[in-house]
Amino acid sequence: MRYRAGASPGGRAFAVAALMLMAASGAHACFDSCRATEYKPVCSDDKMWYNPCYMVCEMGPSFAAYSACLPPPPCDPRHYPYKNLTYYSSDDCRTYTLFDVDAGCMPDWKTATDYCTKLGLDLAPWDHEGSNGALQVLVAGRHFTSWVGGKTPEGLCGVMTQEGRVVFQGCNQHARFVCRSKSSACTPAPPSPAPPSPSPPKPPSPSPPPMCNPATTKNITLYNPTDCKDYTLYDIGAECLVDWFKAKEVCEKAGMELAPHTCKDVLIKLCRDRGFTCWTGGKDSDLCPLMTAGGDIVKQGCNQPVRWVCRTKVGVCPLPSLPLPSLPPPYAPSPSLLPSYPPLAPSYPPLYPPSSYPPSPSPPSPLPPSPPPPPSPKPPSPSPPPMCNPATTKNTTLYNPMDCMSYTLYDIGAECLVDWFQAKGVCEKAGMELAPHTDGAAHGVLLKLCRDRSFTCWTGGRDIDLCPLMTAGGDIVKQGCNQTLRWVCRSKVAACTPAAPPSPQPPSPSPPASECRHRHGPPIPRMLYSLLVPGTPSFPAGCIDTCDVKYPHWAIWVCDKAGKPYKNWCYAACDGNYLTSPCGPPPGSTSGNSDVLTYMGTQYEYRMFVDTLLTYSKADEYCEYLGSGWGLVPYGDEEGWSAVRQMAPFNGFTCWLKRDSGDTQCPLVDAKGLLQKQGCEQDVRFVCRRLQLH
């Protein structure tokens, strides 16, 4: 459709307005006037404008004609050039094809079914054993989601998830799909002539050879000190998954056996902690045992292809080492060199100087003369070297402004987990140390690196024959040192300018006013156990000023364990106190404008209305009503996520975040600082933001 500037009231209005503004203050003012107009793209000679207003400002009111831009054509799944993968199943002698590997034009369920029918194929059913095995290879083995055929509840359609489960959902969403050939290509064997005499029964035929070699697939071995045996997880890359019988055969050819499902601790580390489903030993019925990706032992059909774990048949335990001679007790630190700390929480044992040797055994009772002892005490036998390089595993580093040190979490992908001694060695070779759980600043970073990822990690601070670790729930416990886990290393030297010289009359040591606490921005509070010197030290210079600039008009009072009040958590952090909870203002103080919290980020200004709780849709509208550029904070934005965590969970609040288009549930950050997706109709606080006006 063609338009002429003088032919429509809208065109005349744009032209007249543009002409007046251009005459008054030039083209710049004309473009400024168009910002509030709606998006209605127009085109002329392969050039596009946001709407006719912008076009008239650029081309002038005498520009005669333009046309509405045509939208790009949507993809048509019926004619799209799909990229696909084909798999031949020896179980039913059919060919299975996964369509749209690149997810370029995923159809709904009906279109996928019609596409298969057009090619003379069927949508692969989920409720046939051979078909389900092929779907596990093509779909779950590649962590895809796909439409499947088969029986479904009325009004719903079958979907195989990336974990290999079949669920029934609405039929109008878009997903990949798998077609299979209609008929089996197995050739029936010709009838054999009747034998002259009955022959003995034949054993069951072995599983058909796979199209790959499962014995040479990528694997990882874990030594179990409980039974002194090696456990090997095969086919980490899901390139040659096999059924239960083939898995048993691979183990036996390697001189091993399928790991019994009763050895659950090792199977959990190899399978569940990687999100894998694995065949196990211990078959006692027509069904076969496996460990699910969630760590449960179940019995299912034996012909589905999954990973598997083999175990050596004979345990190889190390010879017991000679008892070590008693070592003198470690020297206690001089009381004049260390500050007097208050006792920690009950779950934290008292601190002792670290030692590179295990504790000395009790003095033995007198024995007959024995050969002379070795010239020097020997440390414990070194851990067997891993079959991978833990120092090169995937890792992530977090800088902590509280102590100006870097913390590195190793082996995110759980490909080369190590025991405590190996973890310590990796850190020391890199010029670092195992992050100590006894350090208040380190404890907060361990929570962020390990607990917030649901990881269990080795930490430093070993002082008994057990080794400390942080559980996936964030607790510090001490357990045996030979289990294999992730670990966190910490740099030994602070990477910031030292604090000002100490005062000439230090009556007692106090926490240094480290410049790294506020030279990189405001103090970052953490819910952690902090080591505080008794008394009330003065605030570091400039720290409160930084709080007032970064968090203007914040009067959300918090109290420490002893009940000491602070105007907000930033003030408490300046006092070295990070374990606080919301409380009322002290008598005689004013609460200030506590209903509106403002935070000034690097690029955006953020506002929270503390006393206003709305549903998601109303919160979204509320932010837009604040004016141009305002909106809910998207949860995928790094600066926005950091700002909302400081405004909401650090004050004990739950808060809405902006959801992506197509999400049925709404994202929020809860009072513990964790991201969740829940129903959108509950009343929750929210944070609005806009670009800062300079």
XYZ file of C-alpha atoms in Angstrom:
694
model
C 0.000 0.000 0.000
C 1.352 3.450 -0.984
C 0.880 6.627 1.037
C 1.149 10.256 0.093
C 2.026 12.803 2.711
C -0.955 14.936 1.814
C -3.362 12.066 1.346
C -3.973 11.031 4.968
C -4.663 13.022 8.146
C -1.815 11.177 9.903
C 0.628 12.008 7.134
C -0.447 15.671 7.072
C -0.090 15.869 10.853
C 3.432 14.438 10.754
C 4.414 16.741 7.907
C 3.003 19.896 9.523
C 4.569 19.087 12.905
C 7.911 18.278 11.334
C 7.872 21.432 9.195
C 7.130 23.653 12.213
C 9.835 22.066 14.346
C 12.426 22.119 11.588
C 11.734 25.773 10.966
C 11.903 26.584 14.683
C 14.907 24.666 15.963
C 16.240 22.473 13.158
C 16.201 18.782 12.358
C 17.441 17.790 15.831
C 14.283 19.086 17.488
C 12.226 17.333 14.812
C 13.762 13.958 15.670
C 13.267 14.628 19.390
C 9.552 15.176 18.777
C 9.241 11.729 17.173
C 10.429 9.762 20.218
C 6.986 9.514 21.760
C 5.325 8.263 18.560
C 4.409 4.614 17.961
C 6.458 2.046 16.095
C 5.071 1.854 12.552
C 7.931 1.134 10.121
C 7.764 2.647 6.624
C 10.035 2.006 3.638
C 11.127 3.743 0.456
C 13.730 2.473 -2.015
C 14.946 -0.258 0.358
C 15.376 2.202 3.232
C 13.357 1.862 6.442
C 12.278 4.424 9.070
C 10.831 3.825 12.539
C 7.622 5.644 11.516
C 6.544 8.414 9.080
C 7.587 11.116 11.576
C 11.269 10.148 11.363
C 11.035 9.830 7.582
C 9.608 13.362 7.167
C 12.282 14.797 9.499
C 15.027 13.300 7.334
C 13.562 13.644 3.848
C 11.570 16.853 4.363
C 7.841 17.560 4.111
C 8.025 17.594 0.318
C 8.848 13.897 0.214
C 5.865 12.540 -1.661
C 5.499 8.782 -1.200
C 6.383 5.890 1.058
C 5.031 2.438 1.813
C 4.462 0.290 4.877
C 7.324 -2.184 5.342
C 6.434 -5.827 4.836
C 7.308 -8.087 7.793
C 9.837 -10.867 7.127
C 8.107 -14.096 6.126
C 7.905 -16.691 8.930
C 9.638 -20.002 8.360
C 7.480 -22.782 6.947
C 8.290 -26.108 8.629
C 6.735 -28.011 5.724
C 9.375 -26.705 3.281
C 12.284 -25.780 5.570
C 15.714 -27.286 4.662
C 16.210 -29.113 7.959
C 19.568 -30.341 9.197
C 19.024 -33.854 10.558
C 20.697 -36.892 12.108
C 19.904 -40.534 11.315
C 20.221 -43.559 13.600
C 19.652 -47.217 12.727
C 18.221 -49.274 15.582
C 19.269 -52.904 15.570
C 16.491 -53.628 18.083
C 13.660 -53.168 15.577
C 15.638 -52.769 12.314
C 14.185 -49.303 11.695
C 15.778 -45.995 10.774
C 15.161 -42.985 13.039
C 15.772 -39.396 11.897
C 16.054 -36.387 14.203
C 14.944 -33.233 12.347
C 15.974 -29.602 12.938
C 19.232 -30.212 14.799
C 20.024 -26.474 14.606
C 16.541 -25.490 15.909
C 16.015 -23.210 12.904
C 12.283 -23.812 12.356
C 10.843 -26.052 15.085
C 7.183 -27.029 14.456
C 4.250 -27.781 16.735
C 3.139 -31.384 17.287
C 0.599 -31.561 14.432
C 2.995 -30.043 11.894
C 5.721 -32.476 12.980
C 3.323 -35.416 12.563
C 2.214 -34.194 9.112
C 5.844 -33.732 8.046
C 6.688 -37.342 8.962
C 3.565 -38.613 7.161
C 4.454 -36.609 4.029
C 7.818 -38.430 3.915
C 6.141 -41.824 4.380
C 7.340 -42.033 7.992
C 5.803 -42.042 11.483
C 6.465 -39.776 14.446
C 8.634 -42.046 16.630
C 6.480 -43.456 19.483
C 7.680 -43.303 23.053
C 5.825 -46.450 24.189
C 7.727 -48.949 22.019
C 10.932 -50.344 23.519
C 13.024 -50.159 20.353
C 11.754 -46.689 19.524
C 12.363 -45.441 23.064
C 15.938 -46.662 22.883
C 16.520 -44.737 19.650
C 14.952 -41.612 21.170
C 17.309 -41.904 24.145
C 20.281 -41.881 21.753
C 19.110 -39.112 19.397
C 17.347 -36.809 21.879
C 18.436 -37.369 25.484
C 21.982 -38.244 24.429
C 22.306 -34.751 22.931
C 20.318 -32.949 25.648
C 17.545 -31.994 23.187
C 13.764 -31.802 23.643
C 11.647 -33.509 20.977
C 8.075 -34.362 19.988
C 7.266 -38.082 20.215
C 4.346 -40.203 19.112
C 2.497 -42.903 21.016
C -0.412 -42.961 23.451
C -1.103 -39.711 25.302
C -3.861 -38.300 27.540
C -6.644 -36.543 25.664
C -5.710 -33.034 24.540
C -1.985 -33.437 25.334
C 1.031 -34.448 23.272
C 4.168 -36.399 24.128
C 7.508 -34.643 24.643
C 10.837 -36.285 25.486
C 12.842 -33.960 27.741
C 16.603 -33.538 27.587
C 16.881 -35.879 30.589
C 15.175 -38.672 28.615
C 11.818 -38.525 30.411
C 8.508 -38.471 28.508
C 6.027 -35.826 29.664
C 2.637 -34.801 28.293
C 2.154 -31.105 27.538
C 0.281 -28.714 25.291
C 0.597 -29.397 21.574
C 1.188 -25.844 20.302
C 4.731 -25.277 21.558
C 7.686 -25.696 19.198
C 10.253 -28.494 19.455
C 12.465 -30.790 17.392
C 10.958 -34.099 16.241
C 11.997 -37.649 15.326
C 10.500 -39.655 12.460
C 11.000 -43.382 11.938
C 10.507 -45.751 9.029
C 7.104 -47.438 8.938
C 8.307 -50.990 8.422
C 11.119 -53.056 9.868
C 14.076 -53.867 7.624
C 14.869 -57.113 9.419
C 14.965 -60.016 6.949
C 13.252 -63.099 8.329
C 15.537 -66.112 8.258
C 14.423 -68.920 5.890
C 12.917 -71.916 7.681
C 15.572 -74.499 8.409
C 14.899 -78.165 7.602
C 13.831 -80.346 10.473
C 16.877 -81.887 12.133
C 17.072 -85.663 12.241
C 17.275 -85.609 15.994
C 16.449 -82.922 18.543
C 19.411 -80.630 19.149
C 20.270 -79.238 22.572
C 18.772 -75.829 23.372
C 20.850 -72.873 22.193
C 21.887 -70.162 24.614
C 20.323 -66.731 24.062
C 21.961 -64.885 21.195
C 24.295 -62.097 22.300
C 23.408 -58.466 21.745
C 24.077 -57.347 18.150
C 27.415 -55.549 17.828
C 26.971 -51.760 18.078
C 28.060 -49.434 15.279
C 30.829 -48.115 17.568
C 33.219 -49.555 20.133
C 31.883 -48.973 23.673
C 35.101 -50.253 25.251
C 37.099 -47.327 23.817
C 34.689 -44.539 24.755
C 35.784 -41.660 26.993
C 35.806 -42.841 30.609
C 36.878 -41.859 34.102
C 38.030 -44.066 36.995
C 37.472 -43.502 40.708
C 39.303 -45.443 43.433
C 37.127 -46.436 46.395
C 39.183 -46.775 49.612
C 36.301 -48.627 51.289
C 36.674 -51.804 49.193
C 40.043 -50.914 47.540
C 38.540 -51.281 44.052
C 38.482 -49.090 40.942
C 35.149 -47.973 39.461
C 35.086 -46.840 35.815
C 32.286 -44.813 34.238
C 32.168 -45.432 30.472
C 30.931 -43.291 27.565
C 30.962 -39.870 29.243
C 30.255 -38.237 25.876
C 27.203 -40.469 25.162
C 28.714 -41.553 21.824
C 28.096 -45.299 22.113
C 25.407 -45.996 24.709
C 24.564 -49.692 25.169
C 21.919 -51.925 26.722
C 22.425 -53.787 30.007
C 23.657 -57.030 28.404
C 26.251 -55.231 26.259
C 27.406 -53.193 29.282
C 27.926 -56.427 31.246
C 29.855 -57.882 28.305
C 32.165 -54.836 28.050
C 32.969 -55.070 31.762
C 33.707 -58.803 31.600
C 35.990 -58.447 28.556
C 37.974 -55.871 30.540
C 38.299 -58.302 33.465
C 35.764 -56.366 35.532
C 32.110 -56.592 36.496
C 29.138 -54.247 36.419
C 29.325 -52.231 39.641
C 26.639 -53.569 42.031
C 23.850 -51.123 42.779
C 24.552 -51.635 46.487
C 27.753 -49.556 46.093
C 25.641 -46.440 46.011
C 28.200 -43.958 47.369
C 30.593 -44.419 44.436
C 27.772 -44.549 41.884
C 26.432 -41.249 43.215
C 29.799 -39.562 42.616
C 30.215 -40.998 39.114
C 26.616 -40.834 37.857
C 24.268 -38.642 39.896
C 26.773 -35.827 40.455
C 27.183 -35.593 36.667
C 23.469 -35.877 35.909
C 23.960 -39.295 34.210
C 21.803 -42.435 34.153
C 23.963 -45.588 34.442
C 23.546 -49.359 34.296
C 24.557 -51.178 37.483
C 25.016 -54.810 38.458
C 22.783 -56.963 40.621
C 20.151 -58.147 38.118
C 17.796 -60.597 39.811
C 14.642 -60.497 37.660
C 13.473 -59.756 34.132
C 14.242 -56.073 34.766
C 17.688 -54.512 35.030
C 18.945 -52.108 37.728
C 20.168 -48.613 36.944
C 20.919 -45.394 38.815
C 18.869 -42.461 37.575
C 20.264 -38.962 37.084
C 18.656 -38.118 40.419
C 20.580 -40.839 42.290
C 17.748 -43.381 42.713
C 18.181 -47.111 42.017
C 15.292 -48.390 39.868
C 14.668 -51.482 37.741
C 13.530 -51.041 34.142
C 13.617 -52.721 30.757
C 17.101 -53.955 29.835
C 17.251 -52.780 26.205
C 17.465 -49.006 26.578
C 20.927 -47.554 25.825
C 22.572 -45.685 28.721
C 26.029 -45.256 30.279
C 27.431 -47.911 32.630
C 29.935 -48.386 35.483
C 32.401 -51.288 35.720
C 34.271 -52.369 38.866
C 37.478 -54.342 39.325
C 36.866 -57.780 40.811
C 39.839 -57.808 43.187
C 40.574 -55.078 45.726
C 44.119 -53.695 45.814
C 44.549 -52.103 49.236
C 47.801 -50.240 49.999
C 50.096 -51.849 52.550
C 49.784 -50.295 56.004
C 52.578 -47.818 56.606
C 54.804 -47.979 59.680
C 53.556 -45.915 62.602
C 55.129 -42.497 62.644
C 57.234 -41.475 65.637
C 55.614 -38.993 67.933
C 56.172 -35.405 66.942
C 56.466 -32.569 69.422
C 53.240 -30.634 69.837
C 52.997 -27.496 67.707
C 54.056 -24.300 69.385
C 51.168 -22.200 70.550
C 51.179 -18.637 69.206
C 52.275 -15.943 71.568
C 49.296 -14.126 73.120
C 50.938 -10.821 72.273
C 50.936 -11.573 68.547
C 47.303 -12.471 67.953
C 44.111 -10.575 68.825
C 41.643 -12.136 71.198
C 38.689 -13.402 69.143
C 35.301 -14.334 70.516
C 34.301 -17.992 70.207
C 32.818 -19.064 66.875
C 29.474 -20.759 66.329
C 29.192 -24.275 67.798
C 29.592 -25.904 64.361
C 33.102 -24.434 64.054
C 35.818 -26.108 66.173
C 38.556 -24.006 67.800
C 41.410 -22.979 65.530
C 44.882 -24.490 65.679
C 47.956 -23.742 63.579
C 47.878 -25.832 60.375
C 50.245 -28.763 60.191
C 51.548 -30.630 57.178
C 51.540 -33.889 59.178
C 48.619 -35.873 60.525
C 48.215 -35.922 64.322
C 50.668 -38.031 66.217
C 49.388 -41.406 67.456
C 49.140 -42.060 71.168
C 52.461 -43.200 72.707
C 52.624 -46.977 72.230
C 53.062 -49.305 75.151
C 56.625 -50.606 75.666
C 57.571 -53.191 73.050
C 60.597 -55.429 72.573
C 63.510 -53.843 70.720
C 62.687 -53.230 67.092
C 64.732 -52.210 64.086
C 65.902 -48.598 64.159
C 63.286 -46.132 62.929
C 63.702 -44.375 59.608
C 65.915 -41.281 59.709
C 62.998 -38.869 59.314
C 59.223 -39.155 59.735
C 57.392 -39.972 56.521
C 54.174 -38.218 55.546
C 51.148 -40.282 54.493
C 51.405 -42.166 51.220
C 50.653 -39.785 48.352
C 47.297 -40.149 46.660
C 47.415 -42.129 43.398
C 47.838 -39.712 40.488
C 44.512 -39.022 38.755
C 43.954 -40.082 35.132
C 43.321 -36.450 34.231
C 44.888 -33.085 35.013
C 42.913 -31.344 37.778
C 44.855 -28.101 37.286
C 43.440 -27.670 33.763
C 39.783 -28.368 34.578
C 37.080 -25.796 33.873
C 37.146 -23.158 36.607
C 35.803 -19.758 37.569
C 37.440 -16.992 39.604
C 35.769 -14.502 41.939
C 37.521 -11.404 43.326
C 36.598 -10.601 46.926
C 36.897 -6.876 47.766
C 36.693 -7.673 51.484
C 40.206 -9.188 51.577
C 41.396 -8.162 48.077
C 42.087 -11.786 47.116
C 40.977 -13.977 44.224
C 39.145 -17.291 44.790
C 39.072 -20.000 42.101
C 36.573 -22.881 42.022
C 38.072 -25.826 40.092
C 36.469 -28.665 38.122
C 33.027 -27.149 37.527
C 32.217 -29.994 35.124
C 33.164 -32.702 37.685
C 35.556 -34.324 35.198
C 38.566 -34.728 37.504
C 37.429 -34.648 41.130
C 40.244 -35.091 43.675
C 40.760 -35.868 47.356
C 41.774 -33.234 49.921
C 45.537 -33.820 49.601
C 45.458 -33.556 45.798
C 43.352 -30.393 46.019
C 45.908 -28.852 48.377
C 48.711 -29.812 45.983
C 46.961 -28.220 42.984
C 46.535 -24.952 44.895
C 50.154 -24.877 46.059
C 51.534 -25.586 42.571
C 49.527 -22.594 41.328
C 51.002 -20.377 44.063
C 47.741 -20.383 46.023
C 46.250 -22.095 49.061
C 43.050 -23.983 49.806
C 40.510 -21.303 50.770
C 40.233 -21.465 54.594
C 36.730 -21.891 55.968
C 37.793 -20.213 59.227
C 38.324 -16.820 57.583
C 35.163 -14.710 57.678
C 35.754 -13.081 54.282
C 36.627 -16.450 52.701
C 33.492 -18.095 54.109
C 31.285 -15.634 52.235
C 33.009 -16.376 48.920
C 32.756 -20.130 49.525
C 28.999 -19.710 49.910
C 28.825 -17.916 46.568
C 31.090 -20.329 44.663
C 29.926 -23.638 46.179
C 26.584 -23.404 47.996
C 24.937 -21.163 45.378
C 25.874 -23.772 42.717
C 24.836 -26.716 44.967
C 28.455 -27.984 44.908
C 30.369 -29.739 47.687
C 33.929 -28.336 47.901
C 37.139 -28.969 49.816
C 38.304 -26.026 51.954
C 41.452 -25.227 53.928
C 41.906 -25.153 57.678
C 42.590 -28.856 58.402
C 43.620 -29.352 62.028
C 42.634 -32.963 62.810
C 42.723 -36.266 60.949
C 39.494 -35.283 59.149
C 39.310 -32.703 56.367
C 36.954 -29.699 56.123
C 34.494 -29.233 53.271
C 31.503 -27.050 52.476
C 28.384 -29.054 51.693
C 25.958 -28.172 48.906
C 23.773 -26.628 51.603
C 26.521 -24.263 52.788
C 27.489 -26.073 56.022
C 31.114 -26.656 57.037
C 31.678 -30.267 58.112
C 34.745 -32.443 58.615
C 34.858 -35.843 56.940
C 37.280 -38.410 55.548
C 39.955 -36.923 53.292
C 39.892 -39.525 50.496
C 36.538 -38.742 48.885
C 36.742 -36.878 45.565
C 35.215 -33.402 45.338
C 35.587 -29.979 43.768
C 37.826 -27.473 45.572
C 38.457 -23.726 45.965
C 41.920 -22.116 45.919
C 42.730 -18.609 47.180
C 45.588 -16.286 46.236
C 48.096 -15.745 49.031
C 48.758 -12.040 48.435
C 46.113 -9.294 48.590
C 45.824 -7.416 45.274
C 45.095 -3.936 46.573
C 46.921 -0.953 48.067
C 47.782 -1.506 51.739
C 45.866 0.434 54.304
C 47.216 3.638 55.860
C 50.156 3.241 58.312
C 49.042 2.089 61.756
C 48.480 4.565 64.532
C 51.617 5.076 66.708
C 49.796 4.005 69.892
C 47.964 0.705 69.219
C 46.736 -0.444 72.643
C 45.351 -3.613 71.093
C 45.118 -4.917 67.538
C 41.971 -3.922 65.669
C 40.756 -4.698 62.150
C 42.760 -2.538 59.708
C 40.759 0.019 57.777
C 41.656 -1.763 54.570
C 41.317 0.464 51.578
C 40.149 -2.484 49.494
C 36.847 -2.442 51.394
C 35.686 0.709 49.669
C 38.113 1.605 46.936
C 36.310 -0.826 44.604
C 32.823 0.328 45.584
C 30.736 -0.126 48.721
C 31.347 -3.002 51.108
C 29.680 -6.158 49.839
C 27.736 -7.713 52.727
C 27.650 -11.481 53.112
C 25.723 -13.698 55.527
C 28.812 -15.181 57.142
C 30.551 -15.677 60.456
C 32.919 -12.718 60.847
C 35.887 -12.640 63.199
C 35.327 -9.455 65.205
C 37.636 -7.929 67.754
C 35.778 -7.169 71.000
C 34.707 -3.599 71.342
C 33.268 -1.141 68.863
C 35.920 0.058 66.390
C 35.354 3.318 64.591
C 34.122 3.263 60.999
C 36.845 3.252 58.317
C 37.386 6.702 56.881
C 35.053 7.403 53.961
C 33.078 4.171 54.312
C 29.892 5.819 55.615
C 30.205 8.538 52.955
C 30.348 5.811 50.327
C 27.187 4.242 51.763
C 25.338 7.565 51.651
C 26.325 8.135 48.004
C 25.650 4.605 46.803
C 22.460 4.049 48.833
C 20.886 7.489 49.425
C 18.030 7.776 51.957
C 18.302 4.161 53.146
C 16.895 3.805 56.651
C 16.185 0.083 56.861
C 17.443 -0.606 60.376
C 19.328 -3.831 61.106
C 20.769 -5.249 64.329
C 23.661 -7.576 65.032
C 23.441 -10.639 67.291
C 24.000 -8.485 70.363
C 21.132 -6.158 69.359
C 23.301 -3.215 68.304
C 21.309 -1.185 65.711
C 22.601 0.241 62.427
C 20.805 2.540 59.997
C 21.218 -0.054 57.211
C 23.368 -3.054 56.371
C 25.971 -0.862 54.642
C 26.564 1.017 57.917
C 26.875 -2.342 59.675
C 29.426 -3.500 57.087
C 31.508 -0.382 57.749
C 31.582 -1.481 61.392
C 32.864 -4.915 60.312
C 29.539 -6.610 61.064
C 28.010 -8.767 58.318
C 25.702 -11.068 60.288
C 22.638 -8.852 60.825
C 18.855 -9.070 60.667
C 16.153 -6.404 60.165
C 14.978 -4.675 63.348
C 13.135 -1.533 64.434
C 14.826 1.868 64.772
C 16.196 2.754 68.217
C 14.086 5.092 70.409
C 14.306 8.731 69.402
C 15.666 8.080 65.890
C 13.856 8.897 62.674
C 13.249 6.213 60.102
C 13.671 8.607 57.182
C 12.040 8.023 53.825
C 12.305 4.265 54.159
C 9.467 3.549 51.731
C 11.644 4.407 48.704
C 15.117 2.880 48.468
C 17.396 4.265 45.744
C 20.548 2.605 44.471
C 22.923 4.217 41.960
C 24.628 1.564 39.833
C 27.270 2.002 37.163
C 24.745 2.626 34.381
C 21.293 2.531 35.970
C 19.330 4.106 38.794
C 17.279 1.594 40.841
C 14.245 2.188 43.082
C 12.366 -0.098 45.452
C 9.063 0.874 47.113
C 9.362 -1.028 50.383
C 5.729 -0.779 51.489
C 4.286 -1.635 48.043
C 3.631 -5.310 47.238
C 1.978 -6.146 43.887
C 1.379 -9.042 41.522
C 3.859 -9.391 38.674
C 1.707 -7.707 36.006
C 0.824 -4.772 38.270
C 4.471 -4.360 39.307
C 5.453 -4.276 35.631
C 2.845 -1.566 34.960
C 3.885 0.371 38.076
C 7.468 0.680 36.794
C 6.299 1.842 33.360
C 4.077 4.504 34.968
C 7.193 6.077 36.527
C 8.049 7.530 33.121
C 10.063 6.938 29.982
C 12.811 4.349 30.328
C 11.604 2.830 33.612
C 10.951 -0.913 33.844
C 11.401 -4.038 35.949
C 14.982 -5.289 36.262
C 15.670 -8.235 33.887
C 17.048 -11.206 35.812
C 19.667 -11.998 33.156
C 21.414 -8.612 33.481
C 24.605 -8.775 35.585
C 24.470 -5.239 37.018
C 20.725 -5.521 37.623
C 21.060 -8.871 39.412
C 23.753 -7.461 41.707
C 21.685 -4.345 42.462
C 18.500 -6.284 43.247
C 20.379 -8.669 45.567
C 21.671 -5.685 47.545
C 18.245 -4.030 47.722
C 16.085 -7.094 48.424
C 17.683 -10.183 50.078
C 20.265 -8.125 51.981
C 17.274 -6.398 53.604
C 15.343 -9.656 54.046
C 12.949 -8.966 51.122
C 11.642 -11.015 48.176
C 11.431 -9.164 44.867
C 10.048 -9.587 41.305
C 12.398 -9.554 38.285
C 11.540 -9.070 34.594
C 10.621 -12.347 32.885
C 11.493 -13.389 29.339
C 8.824 -13.480 26.676
C 7.152 -16.880 26.585
C 7.770 -17.698 30.263
C 4.661 -19.025 32.001
C 6.081 -18.372 35.469
C 7.660 -15.232 36.865
C 11.222 -14.879 38.209
C 11.943 -13.516 41.669
C 14.900 -13.321 44.025
C 13.935 -14.694 47.428
C 14.996 -13.427 50.837
C 17.988 -15.802 50.773
C 19.270 -14.317 47.504
C 18.345 -17.292 45.299
C 16.634 -16.995 41.906
C 13.293 -18.812 41.626
C 10.392 -18.974 39.153
C 6.928 -19.056 40.710
C 3.300 -18.128 40.062
C 2.751 -14.527 39.003
C -0.347 -13.670 41.083
C 1.259 -13.360 44.518
C 1.968 -9.931 46.017
C 5.721 -9.282 46.145
C 8.026 -6.257 46.303
C 9.773 -5.151 43.112
C 12.646 -2.976 41.833
C 12.360 -0.529 38.920
C 15.308 0.912 37.016
C 16.242 3.327 34.225
C 19.453 4.595 32.652
C 21.071 7.298 34.752
C 20.507 10.826 33.492
C 23.804 12.659 33.113
